[in-house]
Amino acid sequence: MAVVASSILSASPAALLAALAPSLTLAEPATFALWQRLLLLALILGSGWLFWQRFGRVVRRILAARKDADFQLFPLGRRIWDFFWEVLCQAKVIRERPLPGLAHAFVFWSFLAFALVTTNHIATGFGLGFLDPAGLFGRFYFLLAGVFALLCAVSIAGLFVRRFFVRPIWLAHKDNTISAESGIIAGLIFLLMATYLAAYWVPSGSTAALVLWWLHTLTLLSFLPLVPHTKHLHLILSPLTVFLSRGSFSRIPPLADDDDFGLVTGRDITQLTALQVYSCVECGRCTEHCPAANTGKELNPREIILGLRGYLNEYGPASEQPLLGRYNSQQAAFQCTTCGSCEFQCPVGIEHLPVIVGLRRGAVNTGEWDDDHGGKLFLALERNGNALGMAHSEREKFLAREELPAFDGSQEYCLWLGCMGGYDPKGREIIRSFVQVMRFLGTSYGVLRREKCTGDPARRLGNDLVFQQLAESNLENLAQNKVKKIISICPHCVRTIAEDWKAYGTPPEIEHHSEFLARHQARMPAAAPAASAGTTVFHDPCYLGRYRNVYDEPRSIAAASGTLVEAERSRERSFCCGAGGGLAFLGEEQGARVSETRVGQLIETGASTIAAACPFCNTMFRDALASRGDAAPQLLDIAQIAAASLPPAPASNPAGSLPNPA
Amino acid sequence: MKIIVAIKQVPERDARIRIDSSGRWIALDDIEFRMNESDAYALEEALLLKEAHGGEVIVLSAGPERVGQTIREALAKGADRGIHIASDSLASLDALGVARLMAAAIADEHADLILTGLQSDDLGLGQTGVILAELLGIPHSSLILKIEKTDSGLRLLRELEDGWFQHISLPTPALLTIQSGNTKLRYATLMGIKKAKTKELRTVDAASLGIDAQPGLLLDAVALPSRQKTTQMLPGTPAEAAAALVAKLQQEVRVL
Amino acid sequence: MSTVLVILEAKSGSPSRISLEALAAGAALATATGAQLAAAMVGPAAAMDSLGSLSAAIAIEHPLLDRYTADGYTAACAQLIARLQPDYVLFPHTYQVRDFAPRLATRLGRVLLSDVTAFSLDGNTVTFTRQLFQGKLNGHYHAAAPAPCLVSIQAGAFHAAPSAPTSIPVESFAPALEPSAIRTQPGEPFRAATQTVDLSSAPLIVSVGRGIKDEANIALVQELAQALGAELAASRPICDAGWLPMERQVGSSGQTVAPKLYLAVGISGAIQHLVGMKGSQCVVAINKDENAPIFEIADYGIVGDLFEVVPALTTAIRKAKG
Ligand SMILES: Cc1cc2nc3c(=O)[nH]c(=O)nc-3n(C[C@H](O)[C@H](O)[C@H](O)COP(=O)(O)OP(=O)(O)OC[C@H]3O[C@@H](n4cnc5c(N)ncnc54)[C@H](O)[C@@H]3O)c2cc1C
Ligand code: SF4
Ligand code: SF4
């Protein structure tokens, strides 16, 4: 750049003009003296050695970590697609942060375009250049790379301005500083592009071309060793991370053997986790979307990942040092609602939930976690088989009062009440409404007498023992009763039964009532116009949306209560209600209550109805809405919305009698 | 300190109660069993004492084979070994008979301290511990909330009625029955369960203990109480409703 | 003639109410079996002057019995039983009786029939009823061993007879006790310090919810709690608002309580609240909404405006307490 500028300044106006109009051929140095070749070789070796000094250590740490017991490379189709979509297309990066995402994509794509250019560049130094700048292909390719170089230079400058001048908080470190290293790296990238582009302005074979060539080379060779020292390691690792990821969302891996209690010490970190931990680009997307981090809690998902990296750097994967200590705190690990926003957002395929749940497993399975509410919850699950610690007889009373038939194998569905549906007065109202709909449709259903908690809170809090006991006992009960299909009003039950129970058997098919209701919508009467006069905002439950990919079905039901409006955070980006991950049972939150924050976001839409599709969201919102006074919107489950459109049950055939043929 | 904790396996607290065909006990086919609640607190106290002063915690339980599961749970929570008095016919014994079996089974252990729960959730006799103390010829105290080890023995916090408490000192060996609810129970962990697998569980056949099984008390029949719990609404003007409630509080609830 | 002996328990110098209920049970049993009724109590003779018609009234007196010990009471009662040779020995089912009566029974080679609620005569056999499974089942027992048969009577199972002068002079009985035989050293009874709120062990709780509307109205329930001698507790919104301190919050993120009486005022009964108080023996709810879920788990409910019901209740309780 400097060379170009000085040559411009010293030239005559005509020459200046000529210099400003670039030639269409990239200038290359004519020849390289032997000493230059030797120097080049030495520099490459030096740079490569420096690179490996650091990168080799990372690789060895990753390889020394424990193998992932459940890792399966096949089927490859999904992996290839993820690689294509997330890495090559940069889809996630762009979708979640369009402008900076696109800027990043341009940098990435130029790197791809430069693969060939750079190889040729170095080869030229040894007289082995294979792209002729004057040839047809060479001319085309160098120009193409030039376009990318331009986009890349603009993008990296933009990203620099954003990071250092706009300073979004989630890019900052824990202590609110921004490290200079990304500035240096950005500068180097900019320089790489500039020294490339500048070669269009100088004559081929000139000294200027030689100087530019060397500048480009030196930039490149200083860039290389910096990569593994900084978050730019993701450049090398993240394509691999995306390709090798566990694949299913929020997957909790099975415990490997009798000595595996979750993430207790460095020895429990697996290769995949280590790879992911070193791939983090510190972009803060996870933190930006984390309900805990957004409500003043200690938990910050990026710092969880970086904490593990810090641990690996200091102690390595063979260490017996506890993981919860210097680098990660127990308190933070237990503030996670397992909403999955972080994992969903992460552009490099880092899976936070196996880590966070893994840390909890380590603390709970060894008895390290000592929390009054948590202990009570586990004992309630152990002793009462439900998370609320209620007497089983209370459920029986409810079944009797509502005349809910016992499942006897003849009915189509086993109606799964769950803890909330079985014991919570409000959850029971949802069941009541849903049963009305099923009766109207003439769908046959029955309820298990000895249904127990699915174990969801135990699972997410890392209590494998209680979870296993509950899963096994329920699976046995379902098998004994020959249940084929389950229907549930609770996305947590659905997820746990459908996915988590697989570790202990084959669960029956299960669906969420939103799916059932949407499927049968055509057979339901239309809502009275008065009922749908206002506006309705639907809150996507994490366990229905991100965990199950169900977004439109509940909306189609909710629409009966009013014109749908969307909250700023909705669908995949929905903000948690605060209940998940067992947190509904864990007592007071640090900072603001997640439920109140979310209710604020929903109220902002001006909707007159909040539609929910999860009894936990329901209980959280009900509580948060109560403090908002009488002007607060009404809160309804989609089952209640669906039931509202039904004709009133005839007096002689009260709710609770035999199914009403539709 | 060598501590023995006597633990009973009982039907879970809110089990659905149906009377069996003999009319003398409840049907057990559909029932799940748990560690008796106050026994769980006794175990917790024992584990806390062991953690503070060292020693050994031995769990003792009598009953059919399924009792082994409850002993394992106690081992998982941290007890060191278990003694199972195996018997399928405990129901034919009274509290004295069961206590005699227990006394015989632990005669050689010479424990410093024996803990039991205050009472069982099923029979609710609340006697086995006290009887055992008399059989072993050691002092006892019941309804204990807190145990402190002293130079000469133990200093205890004992619950009295109506919100009163009392400290009691006694020498060891001694037997204490533990009241529920004063400490936080630990939850069973996966690690504990795995460790428990290698711990010793000795089974003693009840018949080999040479206890004559002539009960002094016989349970002839069981019956469901006629009145089940329902909500009773108290109507009338505020003054009338208040008067009706006061009457209930005096006569039924007995808190006035 | 056979004898039913009732061993009474003194409370501040005179027989406790539950002892008098046990005495009434003894009288009924004596009548049914054609036995005579005797009563004994540790304490001065003067305390036994209004027990009605008895065949024997015995004051057990010994300095070593001044403060209760299981060893002392067991030895004293064993000696008394040896002297009187009763067929039945009845006790009130108190904490103290639970502590020593099983030991006494063992010493006599018998088993105590504890916590009995009723008895019936069936030919020559007396069948006793006691509760199993926390009251969810009744068990009918009879004694197979020879006399004496030891029985403790549940509080409230029998009605105490109106007091009448004891029909015969009170005898004194001095058991032979050795200090060395008393192995436990009991301390002075005390009440838990009242400054620290410990809802978990409070026997009576008045709990207030958002229905109270305003901080100033808390005084209303405070008075009720005072009249009842109860601790004051609250639902979360009350503590969130700072109207009562956090440690008085009952529920899933607060305290878990299990009092004898839980009186919920203006509380709707959200699941998180129910979770904290479901172990209460008796729940009373006052709420203006007859559909409030709290009524589902209440034993007694009053549908009405708390601002009318609570003052009326405070007045009625004060009147009842005299
Ligand atoms: C994670 C989580 C944890 C929670 N933890 C707890 C907890 O530990 N403890 C807890 O209590 N809550 C807890 N909550 C809150 C709980 O969900 C409810 O919001 C709360 O219990 C409601 O309190 P309330 O019954 O006092 O108020 P409301 O539900 O508003 O009920 C007020 C009641 O007062 C009645 N009322 C109004 N005026 C009168 C009048 N004049 N006379 C008579 N009655 C009247 C109304 O009919 C109504 O039933 C928690 C919530 C969440 C989400
Ligand atoms: S799962 Fe949700 S709460 Fe947990 S760390 Fe991720 S974003 Fe935060
Ligand atoms: S974990 Fe993923 S989303 Fe979070 S900072 Fe690292 S790269 Fe970004």
Short mmCIF file of C-alpha atoms in Angstrom, two decimals, chain A residues 373 376 388-390 394 401 423-425 428 587-588 593 619 623 626-627, chain C residues 210 236 240 246 249 252-254 256 269 271-272 274-275 278 293 296-297:
data_model
loop_
_atom_site.label_atom_id
_atom_site.label_comp_id
_atom_site.label_asym_id
_atom_site.label_seq_id
_atom_site.Cartn_x
_atom_site.Cartn_y
_atom_site.Cartn_z
CA HIS A 373 -34.78 -26.89 46.84
CA LYS A 376 -36.34 -31.53 48.06
CA LEU A 388 -44.36 -31.40 43.27
CA GLY A 389 -44.17 -33.88 46.10
CA MET A 390 -47.94 -34.18 46.11
CA GLU A 394 -54.65 -36.08 45.02
CA ARG A 401 -63.90 -35.89 39.75
CA TYR A 423 -51.63 -31.69 40.29
CA ASP A 424 -51.50 -28.02 39.34
CA PRO A 425 -54.95 -26.43 39.48
CA ARG A 428 -55.78 -29.37 35.35
CA GLY A 587 -36.44 -21.28 44.44
CA GLU A 588 -35.62 -17.65 43.93
CA ARG A 593 -37.14 -13.12 37.04
CA THR A 619 -47.69 -21.13 35.55
CA ASP A 623 -47.61 -15.50 38.30
CA ALA A 626 -50.71 -11.16 38.33
CA SER A 627 -48.46 -8.34 39.40
CA ARG C 210 -52.68 -10.91 47.76
CA ARG C 236 -44.93 -14.87 47.54
CA ASP C 240 -42.15 -9.71 46.96
CA MET C 246 -38.87 -13.29 52.87
CA GLN C 249 -42.91 -16.98 52.51
CA SER C 252 -41.87 -23.89 46.48
CA SER C 253 -39.39 -21.06 46.61
CA GLY C 254 -39.97 -20.37 50.29
CA THR C 256 -42.17 -25.88 53.57
CA GLY C 269 -53.77 -21.68 46.08
CA ILE C 271 -49.38 -24.84 42.86
CA GLN C 272 -46.16 -23.25 44.07
CA LEU C 274 -49.70 -25.60 47.72
CA VAL C 275 -46.40 -27.40 47.48
CA LYS C 278 -49.72 -29.51 51.62
CA PRO C 293 -58.13 -23.83 44.11
CA GLU C 296 -59.78 -28.09 46.94
CA ILE C 297 -57.28 -29.01 49.59
#
